[in-house]
Short mmCIF file of N, CA and C in Angstrom, two decimals:
data_model
loop_
_atom_site.label_atom_id
_atom_site.label_comp_id
_atom_site.label_asym_id
_atom_site.label_seq_id
_atom_site.Cartn_x
_atom_site.Cartn_y
_atom_site.Cartn_z
N MET W 1 0.81 -1.24 -0.09
CA MET W 1 0.05 -0.01 -0.08
C MET W 1 0.81 1.15 -0.01
N LEU W 2 0.42 2.31 -0.65
CA LEU W 2 1.24 3.47 -0.68
C LEU W 2 1.34 4.18 0.63
N PRO W 3 2.35 4.65 1.01
CA PRO W 3 2.51 5.34 2.30
C PRO W 3 1.77 6.59 2.36
N THR W 4 1.47 7.17 1.19
CA THR W 4 0.73 8.58 1.06
C THR W 4 -0.74 8.36 0.93
N SER W 5 -1.23 7.13 0.86
CA SER W 5 -2.65 6.91 0.84
C SER W 5 -3.30 7.60 1.93
N THR W 6 -4.55 8.15 1.68
CA THR W 6 -5.31 8.85 2.71
C THR W 6 -5.71 7.84 3.83
N PRO W 7 -5.60 8.20 5.06
CA PRO W 7 -5.95 7.23 6.04
C PRO W 7 -7.56 7.17 6.16
N GLY W 8 -7.95 6.22 6.89
CA GLY W 8 -9.42 6.06 7.19
C GLY W 8 -9.85 6.80 8.39
N PRO W 9 -11.01 6.47 8.98
CA PRO W 9 -11.62 7.10 10.14
C PRO W 9 -10.64 7.26 11.34
N GLU W 10 -9.67 6.36 11.34
CA GLU W 10 -8.79 6.37 12.60
C GLU W 10 -7.66 7.41 12.43
N GLY W 11 -7.43 7.83 11.25
CA GLY W 11 -6.42 8.87 11.01
C GLY W 11 -5.04 8.48 10.89
N ILE W 12 -4.66 7.10 10.85
CA ILE W 12 -3.43 6.57 10.93
C ILE W 12 -3.02 6.35 9.44
N PHE W 13 -1.83 6.93 8.96
CA PHE W 13 -1.30 6.67 7.69
C PHE W 13 -0.57 5.23 7.55
N TYR W 14 -0.63 4.81 6.34
CA TYR W 14 0.26 3.51 6.10
C TYR W 14 1.67 3.75 6.38
N SER W 15 2.18 4.90 6.23
CA SER W 15 3.70 5.10 6.55
C SER W 15 3.87 4.94 8.00
N THR W 16 2.87 5.23 8.89
CA THR W 16 2.97 4.88 10.32
C THR W 16 3.04 3.43 10.56
N TRP W 17 2.21 2.65 9.90
CA TRP W 17 2.20 1.23 10.09
C TRP W 17 3.52 0.54 9.58
N LYS W 18 4.15 1.20 8.54
CA LYS W 18 5.31 0.67 8.04
C LYS W 18 6.45 0.95 9.05
N GLN W 19 6.46 2.01 9.62
CA GLN W 19 7.42 2.41 10.66
C GLN W 19 7.28 1.47 11.93
N VAL W 20 6.10 1.21 12.25
CA VAL W 20 5.78 0.18 13.38
C VAL W 20 6.36 -1.07 12.99
N ASN W 21 6.21 -1.53 11.87
CA ASN W 21 6.65 -2.83 11.31
C ASN W 21 8.11 -2.89 11.26
N LYS W 22 8.71 -1.73 10.85
CA LYS W 22 10.22 -1.80 10.94
C LYS W 22 10.86 -1.83 12.30
N ILE W 23 10.12 -1.18 13.28
CA ILE W 23 10.72 -1.15 14.58
C ILE W 23 10.48 -2.51 15.28
N ASN W 24 9.26 -3.13 15.06
CA ASN W 24 8.92 -4.48 15.60
C ASN W 24 8.15 -5.24 14.65
N PRO W 25 8.69 -6.03 13.79
CA PRO W 25 8.03 -6.74 12.73
C PRO W 25 6.98 -7.73 13.26
N PHE W 26 7.06 -8.03 14.57
CA PHE W 26 6.08 -9.01 15.13
C PHE W 26 4.89 -8.43 15.76
N ILE W 27 4.88 -7.15 15.95
CA ILE W 27 3.70 -6.53 16.59
C ILE W 27 2.42 -6.61 15.89
N LEU W 28 2.45 -6.35 14.61
CA LEU W 28 1.20 -6.58 13.86
C LEU W 28 0.81 -7.90 13.73
N LEU W 29 1.64 -8.90 13.68
CA LEU W 29 1.29 -10.25 13.75
C LEU W 29 0.69 -10.68 15.01
N GLN W 30 1.19 -10.11 16.16
CA GLN W 30 0.67 -10.49 17.41
C GLN W 30 -0.76 -9.91 17.70
N ILE W 31 -0.95 -8.71 17.02
CA ILE W 31 -2.19 -8.01 17.15
C ILE W 31 -3.30 -8.75 16.25
N LEU W 32 -2.80 -9.12 15.00
CA LEU W 32 -3.79 -9.69 13.98
C LEU W 32 -4.02 -11.14 14.16
N SER W 33 -3.09 -11.93 14.64
CA SER W 33 -3.28 -13.38 14.75
C SER W 33 -4.43 -13.82 15.52
N PRO W 34 -4.79 -13.14 16.69
CA PRO W 34 -6.01 -13.69 17.37
C PRO W 34 -7.30 -13.44 16.51
N LEU W 35 -7.29 -12.34 15.84
CA LEU W 35 -8.53 -11.98 14.99
C LEU W 35 -8.75 -13.05 13.86
N VAL W 36 -7.54 -13.35 13.24
CA VAL W 36 -7.52 -14.43 12.14
C VAL W 36 -7.94 -15.71 12.69
N SER W 37 -7.22 -16.17 13.71
CA SER W 37 -7.37 -17.52 14.14
C SER W 37 -8.83 -17.78 14.88
N GLN W 38 -9.49 -16.72 15.37
CA GLN W 38 -10.73 -16.77 15.85
C GLN W 38 -11.85 -16.41 14.83
N GLY W 39 -11.47 -16.18 13.55
CA GLY W 39 -12.35 -15.92 12.54
C GLY W 39 -13.25 -14.66 12.77
N TYR W 40 -12.67 -13.70 13.29
CA TYR W 40 -13.32 -12.48 13.74
C TYR W 40 -12.85 -11.21 13.15
N HIS W 41 -13.67 -10.45 12.58
CA HIS W 41 -13.36 -9.08 12.12
C HIS W 41 -14.12 -8.05 12.93
N SER W 42 -13.44 -7.42 13.81
CA SER W 42 -14.05 -6.48 14.71
C SER W 42 -14.99 -5.35 14.10
N ALA W 43 -16.16 -5.14 14.70
CA ALA W 43 -16.94 -4.06 14.29
C ALA W 43 -16.18 -2.76 14.27
N LEU W 44 -15.12 -2.45 15.09
CA LEU W 44 -14.42 -1.29 15.21
C LEU W 44 -13.64 -1.14 13.88
N LEU W 45 -13.33 -2.11 13.26
CA LEU W 45 -12.49 -2.04 11.93
C LEU W 45 -13.52 -2.02 10.71
N GLN W 46 -14.77 -2.05 10.91
CA GLN W 46 -15.68 -2.06 9.82
C GLN W 46 -16.29 -0.74 9.36
N GLY W 47 -15.91 0.29 10.11
CA GLY W 47 -16.45 1.66 9.77
C GLY W 47 -15.68 2.22 8.66
N SER W 48 -16.24 3.25 7.99
CA SER W 48 -15.53 4.00 6.83
C SER W 48 -16.18 5.19 6.77
N ASN W 49 -15.27 6.01 6.24
CA ASN W 49 -15.78 7.48 5.90
C ASN W 49 -15.86 7.75 4.29
N GLY W 50 -16.84 8.40 4.01
CA GLY W 50 -17.04 8.75 2.51
C GLY W 50 -16.56 10.14 2.25
N MET W 51 -15.77 10.45 1.29
CA MET W 51 -15.41 11.63 0.82
C MET W 51 -16.00 12.00 -0.55
N ILE W 52 -16.57 13.18 -0.73
CA ILE W 52 -17.03 13.57 -2.00
C ILE W 52 -16.01 14.48 -2.72
N LEU W 53 -15.50 14.07 -3.90
CA LEU W 53 -14.51 14.82 -4.63
C LEU W 53 -15.11 15.38 -5.89
N ASN W 54 -14.67 16.50 -6.32
CA ASN W 54 -15.04 17.08 -7.60
C ASN W 54 -14.30 16.21 -8.70
N LYS W 55 -14.93 15.90 -9.82
CA LYS W 55 -14.23 15.33 -10.94
C LYS W 55 -13.60 16.51 -11.69
N PRO W 56 -12.37 16.42 -12.12
CA PRO W 56 -11.61 17.43 -12.71
C PRO W 56 -12.16 17.95 -14.08
N ARG W 57 -11.96 19.14 -14.32
CA ARG W 57 -12.28 19.83 -15.55
C ARG W 57 -13.74 19.75 -16.01
N LYS W 58 -14.74 19.93 -15.08
CA LYS W 58 -16.05 19.92 -15.41
C LYS W 58 -16.56 21.38 -15.60
N PRO W 59 -17.46 21.75 -16.49
CA PRO W 59 -17.90 23.05 -16.77
C PRO W 59 -18.53 23.73 -15.61
N SER W 60 -19.34 22.89 -14.78
CA SER W 60 -19.91 23.32 -13.65
C SER W 60 -20.20 22.23 -12.72
N TYR W 61 -20.60 22.40 -11.42
CA TYR W 61 -20.82 21.28 -10.50
C TYR W 61 -22.24 21.30 -9.87
N GLN W 62 -23.17 21.40 -10.97
CA GLN W 62 -24.57 21.39 -10.59
C GLN W 62 -25.13 20.05 -10.62
N SER W 63 -24.41 19.06 -11.28
CA SER W 63 -24.98 17.75 -11.39
C SER W 63 -24.16 16.83 -10.44
N PRO W 64 -24.91 15.81 -9.83
CA PRO W 64 -24.18 14.84 -8.95
C PRO W 64 -23.21 14.02 -9.75
N ALA W 65 -23.41 13.97 -11.13
CA ALA W 65 -22.57 13.12 -12.00
C ALA W 65 -21.17 13.75 -12.10
N PHE W 66 -21.03 14.98 -11.68
CA PHE W 66 -19.69 15.63 -11.68
C PHE W 66 -18.85 15.47 -10.40
N PHE W 67 -19.27 14.49 -9.62
CA PHE W 67 -18.58 14.23 -8.35
C PHE W 67 -18.34 12.75 -8.31
N ARG W 68 -17.46 12.36 -7.49
CA ARG W 68 -17.19 11.03 -7.26
C ARG W 68 -16.94 10.69 -5.68
N ILE W 69 -17.30 9.67 -5.21
CA ILE W 69 -17.24 9.39 -3.78
C ILE W 69 -16.15 8.31 -3.55
N ILE W 70 -15.22 8.64 -2.66
CA ILE W 70 -14.25 7.61 -2.31
C ILE W 70 -14.58 7.17 -0.85
N ILE W 71 -14.24 5.98 -0.51
CA ILE W 71 -14.52 5.35 0.67
C ILE W 71 -13.20 5.18 1.48
N LEU W 72 -13.07 5.78 2.61
CA LEU W 72 -11.84 5.65 3.36
C LEU W 72 -12.03 4.68 4.47
N ILE W 73 -11.40 3.49 4.41
CA ILE W 73 -11.44 2.41 5.30
C ILE W 73 -10.30 2.47 6.23
N CYS W 74 -10.51 1.99 7.52
CA CYS W 74 -9.39 2.02 8.44
C CYS W 74 -8.18 1.30 8.02
N THR W 75 -7.09 1.90 8.12
CA THR W 75 -5.86 1.26 7.38
C THR W 75 -5.51 -0.10 8.10
N PHE W 76 -5.64 -0.26 9.31
CA PHE W 76 -5.39 -1.58 10.00
C PHE W 76 -6.22 -2.53 9.60
N SER W 77 -7.45 -2.10 9.11
CA SER W 77 -8.48 -3.22 8.58
C SER W 77 -7.93 -3.51 7.13
N LYS W 78 -7.42 -2.64 6.45
CA LYS W 78 -7.07 -2.91 5.09
C LYS W 78 -5.74 -3.86 5.10
N ILE W 79 -5.00 -3.64 6.04
CA ILE W 79 -3.80 -4.62 6.14
C ILE W 79 -4.35 -6.08 6.52
N LEU W 80 -5.24 -6.11 7.44
CA LEU W 80 -5.80 -7.40 7.77
C LEU W 80 -6.52 -8.08 6.54
N GLU W 81 -7.27 -7.29 5.75
CA GLU W 81 -7.95 -7.71 4.57
C GLU W 81 -7.06 -8.23 3.54
N ARG W 82 -5.83 -7.50 3.40
CA ARG W 82 -4.93 -7.99 2.42
C ARG W 82 -4.41 -9.41 2.92
N ILE W 83 -4.09 -9.57 4.07
CA ILE W 83 -3.62 -10.83 4.56
C ILE W 83 -4.62 -11.98 4.32
N ILE W 84 -5.86 -11.80 4.72
CA ILE W 84 -6.97 -12.70 4.42
C ILE W 84 -7.09 -13.01 2.90
N ALA W 85 -7.06 -11.93 2.11
CA ALA W 85 -7.25 -12.13 0.59
C ALA W 85 -6.15 -12.89 0.01
N SER W 86 -4.93 -12.69 0.57
CA SER W 86 -3.73 -13.50 0.09
C SER W 86 -3.96 -15.03 0.50
N ARG W 87 -4.43 -15.29 1.60
CA ARG W 87 -4.68 -16.63 2.07
C ARG W 87 -5.76 -17.26 1.25
N LEU W 88 -6.80 -16.52 1.12
CA LEU W 88 -8.04 -17.09 0.28
C LEU W 88 -7.58 -17.32 -1.18
N LEU W 89 -6.80 -16.42 -1.76
CA LEU W 89 -6.25 -16.67 -3.17
C LEU W 89 -5.39 -17.92 -3.30
N LEU W 90 -4.48 -18.09 -2.35
CA LEU W 90 -3.67 -19.29 -2.31
C LEU W 90 -4.36 -20.60 -2.17
N LEU W 91 -5.45 -20.50 -1.30
CA LEU W 91 -6.38 -21.66 -1.05
C LEU W 91 -7.10 -21.92 -2.43
N ALA W 92 -7.61 -20.87 -2.96
CA ALA W 92 -8.47 -21.04 -4.15
C ALA W 92 -7.60 -21.67 -5.33
N LEU W 93 -6.35 -21.07 -5.44
CA LEU W 93 -5.45 -21.62 -6.60
C LEU W 93 -5.20 -23.17 -6.22
N SER W 94 -4.72 -23.41 -5.05
CA SER W 94 -4.25 -24.85 -4.69
C SER W 94 -5.51 -25.80 -4.85
N LYS W 95 -6.79 -25.31 -4.56
CA LYS W 95 -7.81 -26.28 -4.51
C LYS W 95 -8.61 -26.31 -5.85
N GLY W 96 -8.05 -25.52 -6.91
CA GLY W 96 -8.71 -25.48 -8.11
C GLY W 96 -10.09 -24.81 -8.27
N LEU W 97 -10.30 -23.79 -7.31
CA LEU W 97 -11.66 -23.20 -7.18
C LEU W 97 -11.90 -22.06 -8.21
N LEU W 98 -10.79 -21.65 -8.90
CA LEU W 98 -10.96 -20.60 -9.84
C LEU W 98 -10.85 -21.16 -11.29
N HIS W 99 -11.75 -20.51 -12.19
CA HIS W 99 -11.75 -21.00 -13.50
C HIS W 99 -10.27 -20.84 -14.10
N PRO W 100 -9.94 -21.59 -15.08
CA PRO W 100 -8.49 -21.55 -15.57
C PRO W 100 -8.21 -20.20 -16.32
N ASN W 101 -9.24 -19.51 -16.81
CA ASN W 101 -9.16 -18.18 -17.44
C ASN W 101 -9.26 -17.14 -16.46
N HIS W 102 -9.48 -17.28 -15.18
CA HIS W 102 -9.62 -16.27 -14.28
C HIS W 102 -8.31 -15.53 -14.05
N CYS W 103 -8.30 -14.13 -14.22
CA CYS W 103 -7.02 -13.39 -14.07
C CYS W 103 -7.13 -12.32 -13.08
N CYS W 104 -8.35 -11.75 -12.62
CA CYS W 104 -8.47 -10.75 -11.76
C CYS W 104 -7.94 -11.06 -10.37
N SER W 105 -7.35 -10.01 -9.83
CA SER W 105 -6.64 -10.21 -8.53
C SER W 105 -5.63 -11.32 -8.31
N ILE W 106 -5.20 -11.85 -9.48
CA ILE W 106 -4.05 -12.84 -9.31
C ILE W 106 -2.69 -12.17 -9.65
N PRO W 107 -1.76 -12.20 -8.70
CA PRO W 107 -0.42 -11.52 -9.16
C PRO W 107 0.11 -12.10 -10.39
N MET W 108 0.79 -11.25 -11.07
CA MET W 108 1.44 -11.65 -12.34
C MET W 108 0.38 -11.86 -13.60
N LEU W 109 -0.79 -11.59 -13.29
CA LEU W 109 -1.79 -11.80 -14.47
C LEU W 109 -2.55 -10.38 -14.55
N SER W 110 -2.90 -10.13 -15.72
CA SER W 110 -3.63 -8.80 -15.96
C SER W 110 -4.51 -8.77 -17.18
N THR W 111 -5.02 -7.65 -17.44
CA THR W 111 -5.96 -7.50 -18.57
C THR W 111 -5.30 -7.98 -19.90
N TYR W 112 -4.10 -7.83 -19.97
CA TYR W 112 -3.30 -8.27 -21.21
C TYR W 112 -3.48 -9.81 -21.33
N ASP W 113 -3.35 -10.44 -20.25
CA ASP W 113 -3.51 -12.04 -20.18
C ASP W 113 -4.85 -12.44 -20.65
N VAL W 114 -5.82 -11.68 -20.11
CA VAL W 114 -7.38 -11.93 -20.47
C VAL W 114 -7.37 -11.70 -22.04
N VAL W 115 -6.99 -10.73 -22.60
CA VAL W 115 -7.11 -10.53 -23.98
C VAL W 115 -6.47 -11.47 -24.91
N LEU W 116 -5.19 -11.90 -24.43
CA LEU W 116 -4.52 -12.99 -25.15
C LEU W 116 -5.27 -14.28 -25.12
N THR W 117 -5.91 -14.61 -23.84
CA THR W 117 -6.56 -15.90 -23.78
C THR W 117 -7.91 -15.74 -24.82
N LEU W 118 -8.53 -14.58 -24.73
CA LEU W 118 -9.67 -14.36 -25.68
C LEU W 118 -9.27 -14.51 -27.16
N PHE W 119 -8.18 -13.94 -27.52
CA PHE W 119 -7.66 -13.90 -28.80
C PHE W 119 -7.40 -15.35 -29.15
N ASN W 120 -6.74 -16.10 -28.46
CA ASN W 120 -6.47 -17.40 -28.67
C ASN W 120 -7.57 -18.36 -28.81
N ASP W 121 -8.53 -18.12 -27.95
CA ASP W 121 -9.83 -18.98 -28.17
C ASP W 121 -10.53 -18.64 -29.44
N LEU W 122 -10.66 -17.19 -29.81
CA LEU W 122 -11.20 -17.00 -31.11
C LEU W 122 -10.48 -17.46 -32.29
N ARG W 123 -9.15 -17.46 -32.27
CA ARG W 123 -8.35 -18.02 -33.33
C ARG W 123 -8.49 -19.55 -33.50
N THR W 124 -8.64 -20.26 -32.40
CA THR W 124 -8.91 -21.72 -32.33
C THR W 124 -10.19 -21.98 -33.04
N LEU W 125 -11.31 -21.18 -32.72
CA LEU W 125 -12.58 -21.35 -33.34
C LEU W 125 -12.48 -21.16 -34.83
N GLN W 126 -11.75 -20.11 -35.25
CA GLN W 126 -11.72 -19.69 -36.62
C GLN W 126 -11.22 -20.78 -37.61
N ARG W 127 -10.16 -21.53 -37.02
CA ARG W 127 -9.60 -22.61 -37.85
C ARG W 127 -10.47 -23.57 -38.52
N PRO W 128 -11.37 -24.12 -37.64
CA PRO W 128 -12.35 -25.04 -38.31
C PRO W 128 -13.56 -24.33 -38.90
N ARG W 129 -13.46 -22.92 -39.01
CA ARG W 129 -14.54 -22.05 -39.54
C ARG W 129 -15.80 -22.08 -38.67
N LEU W 130 -15.53 -22.15 -37.38
CA LEU W 130 -16.59 -22.05 -36.49
C LEU W 130 -16.81 -20.46 -36.10
N LYS W 131 -17.85 -20.25 -35.54
CA LYS W 131 -18.00 -18.73 -35.10
C LYS W 131 -17.98 -18.59 -33.48
N GLY W 132 -17.40 -17.58 -33.03
CA GLY W 132 -17.23 -17.34 -31.57
C GLY W 132 -17.79 -15.95 -31.27
N SER W 133 -18.14 -15.74 -30.07
CA SER W 133 -18.59 -14.50 -29.49
C SER W 133 -18.12 -14.41 -28.08
N SER W 134 -18.06 -13.15 -27.65
CA SER W 134 -17.74 -12.94 -26.11
C SER W 134 -18.68 -11.91 -25.53
N VAL W 135 -18.72 -11.99 -24.33
CA VAL W 135 -19.49 -11.00 -23.59
C VAL W 135 -18.42 -10.43 -22.48
N SER W 136 -18.39 -9.15 -22.30
CA SER W 136 -17.60 -8.60 -21.33
C SER W 136 -18.48 -7.72 -20.32
N LEU W 137 -18.31 -8.03 -19.04
CA LEU W 137 -19.12 -7.25 -18.04
C LEU W 137 -18.21 -6.50 -17.16
N ASP W 138 -18.67 -5.31 -16.80
CA ASP W 138 -17.99 -4.53 -15.83
C ASP W 138 -18.99 -4.32 -14.68
N ILE W 139 -18.95 -5.17 -13.58
CA ILE W 139 -19.94 -5.15 -12.61
C ILE W 139 -19.52 -4.19 -11.48
N LYS W 140 -20.21 -3.01 -11.45
CA LYS W 140 -19.77 -1.95 -10.52
C LYS W 140 -20.43 -2.26 -9.17
N ALA W 141 -19.75 -2.40 -8.09
CA ALA W 141 -20.27 -2.76 -6.74
C ALA W 141 -20.97 -4.01 -6.72
N GLY W 142 -20.49 -5.09 -7.42
CA GLY W 142 -21.12 -6.30 -7.41
C GLY W 142 -21.05 -7.07 -6.17
N PHE W 143 -19.96 -6.82 -5.27
CA PHE W 143 -19.89 -7.48 -4.04
C PHE W 143 -20.87 -7.02 -3.12
N ASP W 144 -21.27 -5.75 -3.24
CA ASP W 144 -22.38 -5.21 -2.34
C ASP W 144 -23.70 -5.86 -2.44
N THR W 145 -23.97 -6.60 -3.46
CA THR W 145 -25.22 -7.13 -3.64
C THR W 145 -25.16 -8.65 -3.33
N VAL W 146 -24.05 -9.28 -2.92
CA VAL W 146 -23.91 -10.60 -2.67
C VAL W 146 -24.63 -11.02 -1.43
N ASN W 147 -25.40 -12.12 -1.48
CA ASN W 147 -26.12 -12.52 -0.28
C ASN W 147 -25.01 -13.13 0.68
N HIS W 148 -25.10 -12.63 1.85
CA HIS W 148 -23.96 -13.04 2.79
C HIS W 148 -24.03 -14.55 3.13
N SER W 149 -25.17 -15.15 3.41
CA SER W 149 -25.28 -16.61 3.66
C SER W 149 -24.87 -17.44 2.46
N THR W 150 -25.22 -17.00 1.26
CA THR W 150 -24.82 -17.66 0.06
C THR W 150 -23.33 -17.59 -0.02
N LEU W 151 -22.78 -16.54 0.15
CA LEU W 151 -21.29 -16.44 0.06
C LEU W 151 -20.58 -17.27 1.11
N ALA W 152 -21.10 -17.36 2.38
CA ALA W 152 -20.51 -18.16 3.47
C ALA W 152 -20.66 -19.75 2.97
N ARG W 153 -21.84 -20.12 2.42
CA ARG W 153 -21.87 -21.41 1.98
C ARG W 153 -20.89 -21.83 0.88
N ILE W 154 -20.83 -20.84 -0.09
CA ILE W 154 -19.87 -21.14 -1.15
C ILE W 154 -18.44 -21.33 -0.66
N VAL W 155 -18.09 -20.41 0.34
CA VAL W 155 -16.71 -20.45 0.88
C VAL W 155 -16.56 -21.86 1.73
N ARG W 156 -17.59 -22.11 2.41
CA ARG W 156 -17.55 -23.36 3.30
C ARG W 156 -17.41 -24.66 2.29
N ASP W 157 -18.28 -24.61 1.22
CA ASP W 157 -18.32 -25.71 0.27
C ASP W 157 -17.00 -25.83 -0.56
N GLY W 158 -16.18 -24.76 -0.52
CA GLY W 158 -15.01 -24.74 -1.28
C GLY W 158 -13.91 -25.34 -0.49
N ARG W 159 -14.17 -25.97 0.62
CA ARG W 159 -13.18 -26.66 1.42
C ARG W 159 -12.14 -25.62 2.01
N ILE W 160 -12.65 -24.57 2.40
CA ILE W 160 -11.90 -23.57 3.00
C ILE W 160 -11.90 -23.71 4.55
N PRO W 161 -10.82 -23.48 5.23
CA PRO W 161 -10.71 -23.76 6.68
C PRO W 161 -11.91 -23.00 7.46
N PRO W 162 -12.44 -23.50 8.50
CA PRO W 162 -13.57 -22.97 9.22
C PRO W 162 -13.25 -21.52 9.69
N TYR W 163 -11.96 -21.29 10.13
CA TYR W 163 -11.70 -19.89 10.71
C TYR W 163 -11.79 -18.91 9.61
N LEU W 164 -11.43 -19.23 8.39
CA LEU W 164 -11.48 -18.26 7.27
C LEU W 164 -13.03 -18.02 6.89
N VAL W 165 -13.77 -19.11 6.91
CA VAL W 165 -15.30 -18.96 6.76
C VAL W 165 -15.87 -18.09 7.75
N SER W 166 -15.42 -18.29 9.03
CA SER W 166 -15.90 -17.36 10.09
C SER W 166 -15.57 -15.92 9.80
N TRP W 167 -14.24 -15.80 9.45
CA TRP W 167 -13.76 -14.33 9.23
C TRP W 167 -14.59 -13.73 8.08
N VAL W 168 -14.85 -14.42 7.04
CA VAL W 168 -15.49 -13.89 5.81
C VAL W 168 -16.81 -13.45 6.28
N SER W 169 -17.61 -14.33 7.03
CA SER W 169 -18.91 -13.99 7.50
C SER W 169 -18.95 -12.73 8.35
N SER W 170 -17.94 -12.72 9.22
CA SER W 170 -17.72 -11.62 10.14
C SER W 170 -17.42 -10.28 9.39
N PHE W 171 -16.67 -10.55 8.33
CA PHE W 171 -16.24 -9.32 7.59
C PHE W 171 -17.53 -8.64 6.80
N VAL W 172 -18.29 -9.44 6.26
CA VAL W 172 -19.45 -8.92 5.53
C VAL W 172 -20.59 -8.49 6.33
N GLY W 173 -20.74 -8.91 7.54
CA GLY W 173 -21.81 -8.66 8.44
C GLY W 173 -21.66 -7.24 9.06
N GLU W 174 -22.76 -6.48 9.22
CA GLU W 174 -22.81 -5.31 10.03
C GLU W 174 -21.78 -4.27 9.62
N ARG W 175 -21.73 -4.08 8.30
CA ARG W 175 -20.76 -3.08 7.73
C ARG W 175 -21.43 -1.69 7.80
N SER W 176 -20.72 -0.63 8.05
CA SER W 176 -21.30 0.75 8.14
C SER W 176 -20.45 1.68 7.29
#
């Protein structure tokens, strides 16, 4: 995370956490380990602040479309979320839970990889003179509409350890 990123409601910059980690690399681990092992995401970490920013170079600011909202989440929570996301990604990859063409949020894979895969699939279909088509979706705020109990069931059915299932359920519940 960038040390200059805007802090969340607690007002602590990432640069502060980086300094804490330099001084004592075990302190964050000691603080975070009980939360992870108990599958608990504290309500204190779930708050956020919304900031309304002007979009640049607009003729006037009479329309809501000329603004954007950014959500500032507690930096400590974001560190914990990154740790959990890394663990979930490694588990999903090792258990074959992701589609082979899935590239989002996987290190070393990008939009370029998706385009190459699509291009390869279309060329493969063209050789025997078959037709191919594709659909591309950009689902804004898709996670906000996920049914929490369905998500917990999918994670549980994916052979994910119970502490991570509990953490995910705790994470999505009671957000503010």
